């Protein structure tokens, strides 16, 4: 309480861009990660707001420097989730007034290239979808770790339809069992580690888990290579994708998926003089992402402590 007002505050540094290269990694050549780091500290520095007393403020410039200093100290290849936990632990233990730290990281998808079928020791190209994480560390070790994917663009040219929805005087959309479906998945899943001491001693391979979850999501969206799998709605496909992740990975407590429905509109062009210029026959579409449907849901285990 300050002067009869309640104030909730935090401060931090956003978009701290750091790249870390590990040069001596047995068997794989150089390893590079490029991270965009956000730090938010929850600390007892009320007097800086109410009385212009900055004596408790950790400068956001120091937070930025800490990101680089800790990256330097990481002499072994590390996932960004582990790096976020390390940063959060540092800020909450090093500064008495800091009660909690939230660290967000987005990784730029540099992928090792292959030349003549052979993985290159130090050459990388940019991929598309991004790996994300948000870690919250409380002073005495309470932890929450989520990981995610941003921008996973998926498309099927068939095996999708949409029928049986509400029809009223505003409805024009025809029912169909044949349409394209395209989306750009944003996913976030939560790990069950509730305390820093729960994280396995051998660095848990968050990076491998990210790749595995991405594969389960995409495989469920597409179905088998020849027949595929019929999608009666983005909603149902989203649910099956989330369920597949929870069934495959018992240590993931919940999954949130956001799947915009990026429309491919049938093209029919005609005029009085040219009534059949382009008649749609499941062949020519107008791709559009504005406006788009927005379908999102969080699926969790009923017995989880979420
Ligand atoms: O899979 C879909 N879900 C919807 O909610 C919806 N709404 C719409 O117009 N088309 C679709 N498709």
Tab-separated table of C-alpha atoms and ligand atoms in Angstrom:
chain	number	residue	atom	x	y	z
A	1	UNK	CA	0.000	0.000	0.000
A	2	UNK	CA	1.207	3.491	-0.818
A	3	UNK	CA	-0.753	6.626	0.067
A	4	UNK	CA	-3.986	4.616	0.018
A	5	UNK	CA	-3.261	3.160	-3.429
A	6	UNK	CA	-2.381	-0.372	-4.360
A	7	UNK	CA	0.454	-0.749	-6.822
A	8	UNK	CA	1.588	-3.900	-8.596
A	9	UNK	CA	4.744	-3.463	-10.556
A	10	UNK	CA	7.578	-5.185	-12.290
A	11	UNK	CA	10.399	-4.020	-14.476
A	12	UNK	CA	12.766	-5.688	-16.861
A	13	UNK	CA	14.551	-5.659	-20.200
A	14	UNK	CA	12.952	-6.803	-23.445
A	15	UNK	CA	14.466	-8.039	-26.669
A	16	UNK	CA	17.951	-8.725	-25.449
A	17	UNK	CA	19.451	-10.464	-28.459
A	18	UNK	CA	22.291	-12.864	-27.787
A	19	UNK	CA	23.952	-15.522	-29.909
A	20	UNK	CA	26.102	-18.237	-28.307
A	21	UNK	CA	28.516	-20.423	-30.256
A	22	UNK	CA	29.993	-23.593	-28.811
A	23	UNK	CA	32.993	-24.553	-30.912
A	24	UNK	CA	34.094	-27.851	-29.452
A	25	UNK	CA	31.065	-30.121	-29.537
A	26	UNK	CA	32.045	-33.745	-30.023
A	27	UNK	CA	30.694	-35.217	-33.217
A	28	UNK	CA	28.609	-32.307	-34.483
A	29	UNK	CA	30.853	-29.369	-35.317
A	30	UNK	CA	29.946	-25.927	-34.064
A	31	UNK	CA	26.631	-25.302	-32.338
A	32	UNK	CA	24.961	-21.875	-32.461
A	33	UNK	CA	21.844	-20.550	-30.783
A	34	UNK	CA	20.366	-17.093	-31.259
A	35	UNK	CA	18.010	-16.034	-28.488
A	36	UNK	CA	15.776	-13.023	-27.991
A	37	UNK	CA	15.511	-12.758	-24.212
A	38	UNK	CA	12.988	-10.888	-22.072
A	39	UNK	CA	13.596	-10.421	-18.342
A	40	UNK	CA	10.914	-9.242	-15.894
A	41	UNK	CA	11.762	-8.822	-12.227
A	42	UNK	CA	9.236	-8.598	-9.406
A	43	UNK	CA	11.021	-6.750	-6.639
A	44	UNK	CA	10.454	-4.578	-3.644
A	45	UNK	CA	11.223	-1.203	-5.187
A	46	UNK	CA	7.978	0.619	-4.447
A	47	UNK	CA	9.844	3.690	-3.279
A	48	UNK	CA	11.183	4.261	-6.767
A	49	UNK	CA	7.562	4.785	-7.909
A	50	UNK	CA	6.244	6.687	-4.915
A	51	UNK	CA	9.250	8.583	-3.520
A	52	UNK	CA	11.763	8.809	-6.362
A	53	UNK	CA	14.109	6.611	-4.337
A	54	UNK	CA	15.985	4.352	-6.777
A	55	UNK	CA	18.145	2.635	-4.198
A	56	UNK	CA	16.428	-0.754	-4.639
A	57	UNK	CA	16.276	-0.741	-8.436
A	58	UNK	CA	18.245	-3.323	-10.373
A	59	UNK	CA	19.007	-1.346	-13.537
A	60	UNK	CA	17.560	-2.913	-16.647
A	61	UNK	CA	20.969	-2.290	-18.201
A	62	UNK	CA	22.460	-4.646	-15.591
A	63	UNK	CA	19.831	-7.256	-16.511
A	64	UNK	CA	20.929	-6.987	-20.145
A	65	UNK	CA	24.583	-7.370	-19.167
A	66	UNK	CA	23.717	-10.392	-17.029
A	67	UNK	CA	22.253	-12.166	-20.078
A	68	UNK	CA	25.588	-11.830	-21.888
A	69	UNK	CA	27.666	-12.684	-18.807
A	70	UNK	CA	25.649	-15.849	-18.121
A	71	UNK	CA	25.796	-16.855	-21.798
A	72	UNK	CA	29.571	-16.562	-21.541
A	73	UNK	CA	29.578	-18.778	-18.425
A	74	UNK	CA	27.606	-21.527	-20.183
A	75	UNK	CA	30.523	-23.512	-21.474
A	76	UNK	CA	28.368	-26.541	-22.378
A	77	UNK	CA	25.570	-26.588	-24.987
A	78	UNK	CA	22.368	-25.651	-23.215
A	79	UNK	CA	18.676	-25.499	-24.098
A	80	UNK	CA	17.035	-22.116	-23.741
A	81	UNK	CA	14.674	-23.465	-21.058
A	82	UNK	CA	17.710	-24.370	-18.928
A	83	UNK	CA	19.234	-20.969	-19.645
A	84	UNK	CA	15.994	-19.276	-18.573
A	85	UNK	CA	15.939	-21.272	-15.325
A	86	UNK	CA	19.582	-20.345	-14.724
A	87	UNK	CA	18.835	-16.640	-15.265
A	88	UNK	CA	15.736	-16.759	-13.071
A	89	UNK	CA	17.639	-18.472	-10.275
A	90	UNK	CA	20.394	-15.917	-10.548
A	91	UNK	CA	18.135	-12.859	-10.332
A	92	UNK	CA	16.060	-14.252	-7.448
A	93	UNK	CA	19.061	-15.374	-5.376
A	94	UNK	CA	21.568	-12.599	-6.123
A	95	UNK	CA	19.266	-9.665	-5.278
A	96	UNK	CA	17.547	-9.769	-1.866
A	97	UNK	CA	14.709	-7.501	-3.023
A	98	UNK	CA	13.813	-9.635	-6.085
A	99	UNK	CA	10.962	-12.022	-5.232
A	100	UNK	CA	10.353	-13.516	-8.671
A	101	UNK	CA	11.726	-13.442	-12.193
A	102	UNK	CA	9.967	-14.214	-15.449
A	103	UNK	CA	12.223	-15.029	-18.368
A	104	UNK	CA	10.885	-15.258	-21.932
A	105	UNK	CA	13.040	-16.487	-24.775
A	106	UNK	CA	12.362	-16.917	-28.494
A	107	UNK	CA	14.962	-18.851	-30.444
A	108	UNK	CA	15.772	-17.942	-34.028
A	109	UNK	CA	15.550	-21.170	-36.042
A	110	UNK	CA	19.093	-21.556	-37.369
A	111	UNK	CA	19.394	-25.048	-38.817
A	112	UNK	CA	22.565	-26.860	-39.779
A	113	UNK	CA	22.864	-27.165	-43.578
A	114	UNK	CA	23.848	-30.309	-45.406
A	115	UNK	CA	26.280	-30.089	-48.318
A	116	UNK	CA	26.471	-33.115	-50.621
A	117	UNK	CA	24.295	-34.953	-48.119
A	118	UNK	CA	26.695	-34.312	-45.253
A	119	UNK	CA	25.893	-32.118	-42.217
A	120	UNK	CA	28.041	-28.994	-42.374
A	121	UNK	CA	30.318	-28.407	-39.386
A	122	UNK	CA	29.713	-24.662	-39.176
A	123	UNK	CA	27.104	-23.672	-41.822
A	124	UNK	CA	23.502	-22.828	-40.914
A	125	UNK	CA	20.383	-21.529	-42.679
A	126	UNK	CA	17.261	-19.970	-41.272
A	127	UNK	CA	14.219	-22.236	-40.821
A	128	UNK	CA	10.660	-21.073	-40.252
A	129	UNK	CA	8.850	-21.857	-37.001
A	130	UNK	CA	10.312	-20.703	-33.695
A	131	UNK	CA	10.866	-22.356	-30.327
A	132	UNK	CA	9.680	-20.268	-27.361
A	133	UNK	CA	9.815	-20.576	-23.576
A	134	UNK	CA	8.528	-18.787	-20.498
A	135	UNK	CA	10.032	-19.612	-17.110
A	136	UNK	CA	8.959	-18.128	-13.800
A	137	UNK	CA	11.229	-18.608	-10.782
A	138	UNK	CA	10.184	-17.534	-7.280
A	139	UNK	CA	12.714	-16.643	-4.642
A	140	UNK	CA	12.589	-19.943	-2.779
A	141	UNK	CA	12.670	-22.109	-5.871
A	142	UNK	CA	9.025	-22.417	-6.955
A	143	UNK	CA	9.105	-22.832	-10.688
A	144	UNK	CA	6.928	-22.951	-13.761
A	145	UNK	CA	8.285	-23.872	-17.166
A	146	UNK	CA	6.363	-23.627	-20.418
A	147	UNK	CA	7.732	-24.213	-23.874
A	148	UNK	CA	6.126	-23.511	-27.176
A	149	UNK	CA	6.145	-23.106	-30.922
A	150	UNK	CA	5.365	-19.994	-32.910
A	151	UNK	CA	4.542	-19.852	-36.601
A	152	UNK	CA	4.233	-23.542	-37.490
A	153	UNK	CA	2.523	-23.156	-40.877
A	154	UNK	CA	0.613	-26.280	-41.996
A	155	UNK	CA	-1.666	-26.844	-44.983
A	156	UNK	CA	-3.673	-29.717	-46.485
A	157	UNK	CA	-5.184	-29.545	-49.955
A	158	UNK	CA	-7.970	-32.006	-49.099
A	159	UNK	CA	-9.329	-34.205	-46.286
A	160	UNK	CA	-11.036	-31.261	-44.644
A	161	UNK	CA	-14.649	-30.139	-44.457
A	162	UNK	CA	-17.082	-28.170	-42.345
A	163	UNK	CA	-20.746	-29.189	-41.954
A	164	UNK	CA	-23.579	-29.079	-39.478
A	165	UNK	CA	-22.848	-25.629	-38.059
A	166	UNK	CA	-25.498	-23.075	-37.052
A	167	UNK	CA	-27.527	-21.790	-40.000
A	168	UNK	CA	-29.478	-18.576	-39.606
A	169	UNK	CA	-30.250	-15.461	-41.618
A	170	UNK	CA	-26.576	-14.383	-41.407
A	171	UNK	CA	-25.233	-17.638	-42.812
A	172	UNK	CA	-23.887	-17.778	-46.354
A	173	UNK	CA	-21.149	-20.401	-45.969
A	174	UNK	CA	-22.050	-23.607	-47.821
A	175	UNK	CA	-21.504	-26.921	-46.097
A	176	UNK	CA	-18.613	-28.874	-47.573
A	177	UNK	CA	-16.671	-32.096	-47.242
A	178	UNK	CA	-13.952	-30.872	-49.578
A	179	UNK	CA	-11.850	-27.834	-48.822
A	180	UNK	CA	-8.290	-26.747	-48.161
A	181	UNK	CA	-7.264	-26.150	-44.592
A	182	UNK	CA	-4.290	-24.025	-43.586
A	183	UNK	CA	-3.127	-22.703	-40.273
A	184	UNK	CA	-0.170	-21.265	-38.415
A	185	UNK	CA	0.013	-23.077	-35.099
A	186	UNK	CA	1.045	-21.322	-31.912
A	187	UNK	CA	1.520	-23.878	-29.149
A	188	UNK	CA	2.525	-23.679	-25.504
A	189	UNK	CA	2.865	-26.650	-23.170
A	190	UNK	CA	3.560	-26.810	-19.505
A	191	UNK	CA	6.038	-29.066	-17.745
A	192	UNK	CA	5.301	-30.482	-14.280
A	193	UNK	CA	8.474	-29.163	-12.607
A	194	UNK	CA	7.188	-27.188	-9.613
A	195	UNK	CA	10.514	-26.488	-7.965
A	196	UNK	CA	14.016	-25.931	-9.273
A	197	UNK	CA	14.997	-29.155	-7.485
A	198	UNK	CA	12.500	-31.124	-9.692
A	199	UNK	CA	14.497	-30.510	-12.853
A	200	UNK	CA	16.486	-33.664	-13.608
A	201	UNK	CA	20.161	-33.367	-12.682
A	202	UNK	CA	21.313	-34.335	-16.152
A	203	UNK	CA	20.112	-31.420	-18.221
A	204	UNK	CA	16.644	-32.414	-19.384
A	205	UNK	CA	16.616	-32.260	-23.104
A	206	UNK	CA	14.048	-29.548	-23.674
A	207	UNK	CA	15.302	-29.027	-27.209
A	208	UNK	CA	14.705	-32.655	-28.205
A	209	UNK	CA	11.274	-32.491	-26.559
A	210	UNK	CA	10.427	-29.398	-28.616
A	211	UNK	CA	11.285	-31.286	-31.817
A	212	UNK	CA	9.248	-34.316	-30.692
A	213	UNK	CA	6.159	-32.244	-29.794
A	214	UNK	CA	6.373	-30.416	-33.118
A	215	UNK	CA	6.428	-33.743	-34.946
A	216	UNK	CA	3.439	-35.131	-33.017
A	217	UNK	CA	1.448	-31.945	-33.763
A	218	UNK	CA	2.260	-32.018	-37.475
A	219	UNK	CA	1.788	-35.795	-37.881
A	220	UNK	CA	-1.630	-35.596	-36.211
A	221	UNK	CA	-2.666	-32.675	-38.416
A	222	UNK	CA	-1.684	-34.495	-41.623
A	223	UNK	CA	-2.502	-38.174	-40.927
A	224	UNK	CA	-0.853	-40.975	-42.878
A	225	UNK	CA	1.136	-40.061	-46.011
A	226	UNK	CA	-1.267	-41.487	-48.593
A	227	UNK	CA	-4.773	-41.331	-47.116
A	228	UNK	CA	-4.266	-38.500	-44.605
A	229	UNK	CA	-7.006	-38.055	-42.037
A	230	UNK	CA	-10.349	-36.286	-42.456
A	231	UNK	CA	-10.748	-33.046	-40.485
A	232	UNK	CA	-14.406	-32.152	-39.760
A	233	UNK	CA	-13.336	-28.786	-38.286
A	234	UNK	CA	-10.256	-26.935	-37.105
A	235	UNK	CA	-11.697	-27.377	-33.591
A	236	UNK	CA	-11.672	-31.183	-33.805
A	237	UNK	CA	-8.217	-31.288	-35.385
A	238	UNK	CA	-6.864	-28.954	-32.700
A	239	UNK	CA	-8.252	-31.214	-29.977
A	240	UNK	CA	-6.773	-34.356	-31.567
A	241	UNK	CA	-3.382	-32.624	-31.855
A	242	UNK	CA	-3.400	-31.560	-28.188
A	243	UNK	CA	-4.599	-35.003	-27.076
A	244	UNK	CA	-1.829	-36.704	-29.056
A	245	UNK	CA	0.779	-34.558	-27.271
A	246	UNK	CA	-0.662	-35.332	-23.810
A	247	UNK	CA	-0.930	-39.051	-24.609
A	248	UNK	CA	2.597	-39.255	-25.959
A	249	UNK	CA	4.329	-37.214	-23.224
A	250	UNK	CA	3.079	-38.034	-19.701
A	251	UNK	CA	5.231	-35.271	-18.199
A	252	UNK	CA	3.457	-32.526	-20.129
A	253	UNK	CA	0.645	-31.224	-17.934
A	254	UNK	CA	-1.286	-29.064	-20.393
A	255	UNK	CA	-1.170	-27.837	-23.981
A	256	UNK	CA	-2.533	-24.599	-25.365
A	257	UNK	CA	-3.015	-24.357	-29.107
A	258	UNK	CA	-3.992	-21.368	-31.205
A	259	UNK	CA	-4.847	-22.268	-34.790
A	260	UNK	CA	-6.053	-19.515	-37.085
A	261	UNK	CA	-8.143	-20.797	-39.982
A	262	UNK	CA	-6.326	-19.219	-42.940
A	263	UNK	CA	-8.903	-19.271	-45.674
A	264	UNK	CA	-8.396	-20.359	-49.259
A	265	UNK	CA	-11.491	-18.965	-50.932
A	266	UNK	CA	-12.894	-20.657	-54.057
A	267	UNK	CA	-12.459	-18.412	-57.099
A	268	UNK	CA	-15.511	-17.945	-59.346
A	269	UNK	CA	-15.265	-15.166	-61.903
A	270	UNK	CA	-18.073	-14.240	-64.230
A	271	UNK	CA	-19.830	-11.371	-65.906
A	272	UNK	CA	-22.985	-11.098	-67.966
A	273	UNK	CA	-20.919	-11.404	-71.157
A	274	UNK	CA	-18.558	-14.009	-69.788
A	275	UNK	CA	-20.596	-16.124	-67.367
A	276	UNK	CA	-18.033	-18.934	-67.087
A	277	UNK	CA	-14.689	-17.154	-67.083
A	278	UNK	CA	-13.441	-19.071	-64.029
A	279	UNK	CA	-15.671	-21.717	-62.527
A	280	UNK	CA	-14.338	-23.201	-59.333
A	281	UNK	CA	-13.608	-26.922	-59.509
A	282	UNK	CA	-11.407	-27.405	-56.391
A	283	UNK	CA	-8.513	-25.909	-58.289
A	284	UNK	CA	-8.116	-22.105	-58.156
A	285	UNK	CA	-8.272	-20.351	-54.775
A	286	UNK	CA	-7.722	-16.885	-53.372
A	287	UNK	CA	-5.474	-17.279	-50.300
A	288	UNK	CA	-6.237	-14.756	-47.596
A	289	UNK	CA	-5.305	-14.317	-43.991
A	290	UNK	CA	-7.480	-11.255	-43.321
A	291	UNK	CA	-9.962	-11.844	-41.883
A	292	UNK	CA	-9.287	-15.306	-40.530
A	293	UNK	CA	-10.999	-17.629	-38.089
A	294	UNK	CA	-9.350	-17.925	-34.680
A	295	UNK	CA	-9.641	-21.234	-32.899
A	296	UNK	CA	-7.863	-21.736	-29.585
A	297	UNK	CA	-8.103	-24.109	-26.670
A	298	UNK	CA	-6.125	-25.350	-23.692
A	299	UNK	CA	-6.275	-29.083	-22.995
A	300	UNK	CA	-5.009	-30.398	-19.673
A	301	UNK	CA	-5.196	-33.585	-17.649
A	302	UNK	CA	-8.200	-33.575	-15.329
A	303	UNK	CA	-6.078	-34.642	-12.371
A	304	UNK	CA	-3.290	-32.133	-13.002
A	305	UNK	CA	-2.615	-29.347	-10.531
A	306	UNK	CA	-3.093	-26.582	-13.069
B	1	LIG	O1	-13.167	-25.498	-39.077
B	1	LIG	C1	-13.868	-24.475	-39.021
B	1	LIG	N1	-14.308	-24.011	-37.828
B	1	LIG	C2	-15.106	-22.915	-37.700
B	1	LIG	O2	-15.504	-22.512	-36.574
B	1	LIG	C3	-15.446	-22.237	-38.910
B	1	LIG	N2	-16.184	-21.139	-39.165
B	1	LIG	C4	-16.150	-20.931	-40.508
B	1	LIG	O3	-16.721	-19.983	-41.101
B	1	LIG	N3	-15.426	-21.914	-41.112
B	1	LIG	C5	-14.976	-22.726	-40.139
B	1	LIG	N4	-14.186	-23.830	-40.182
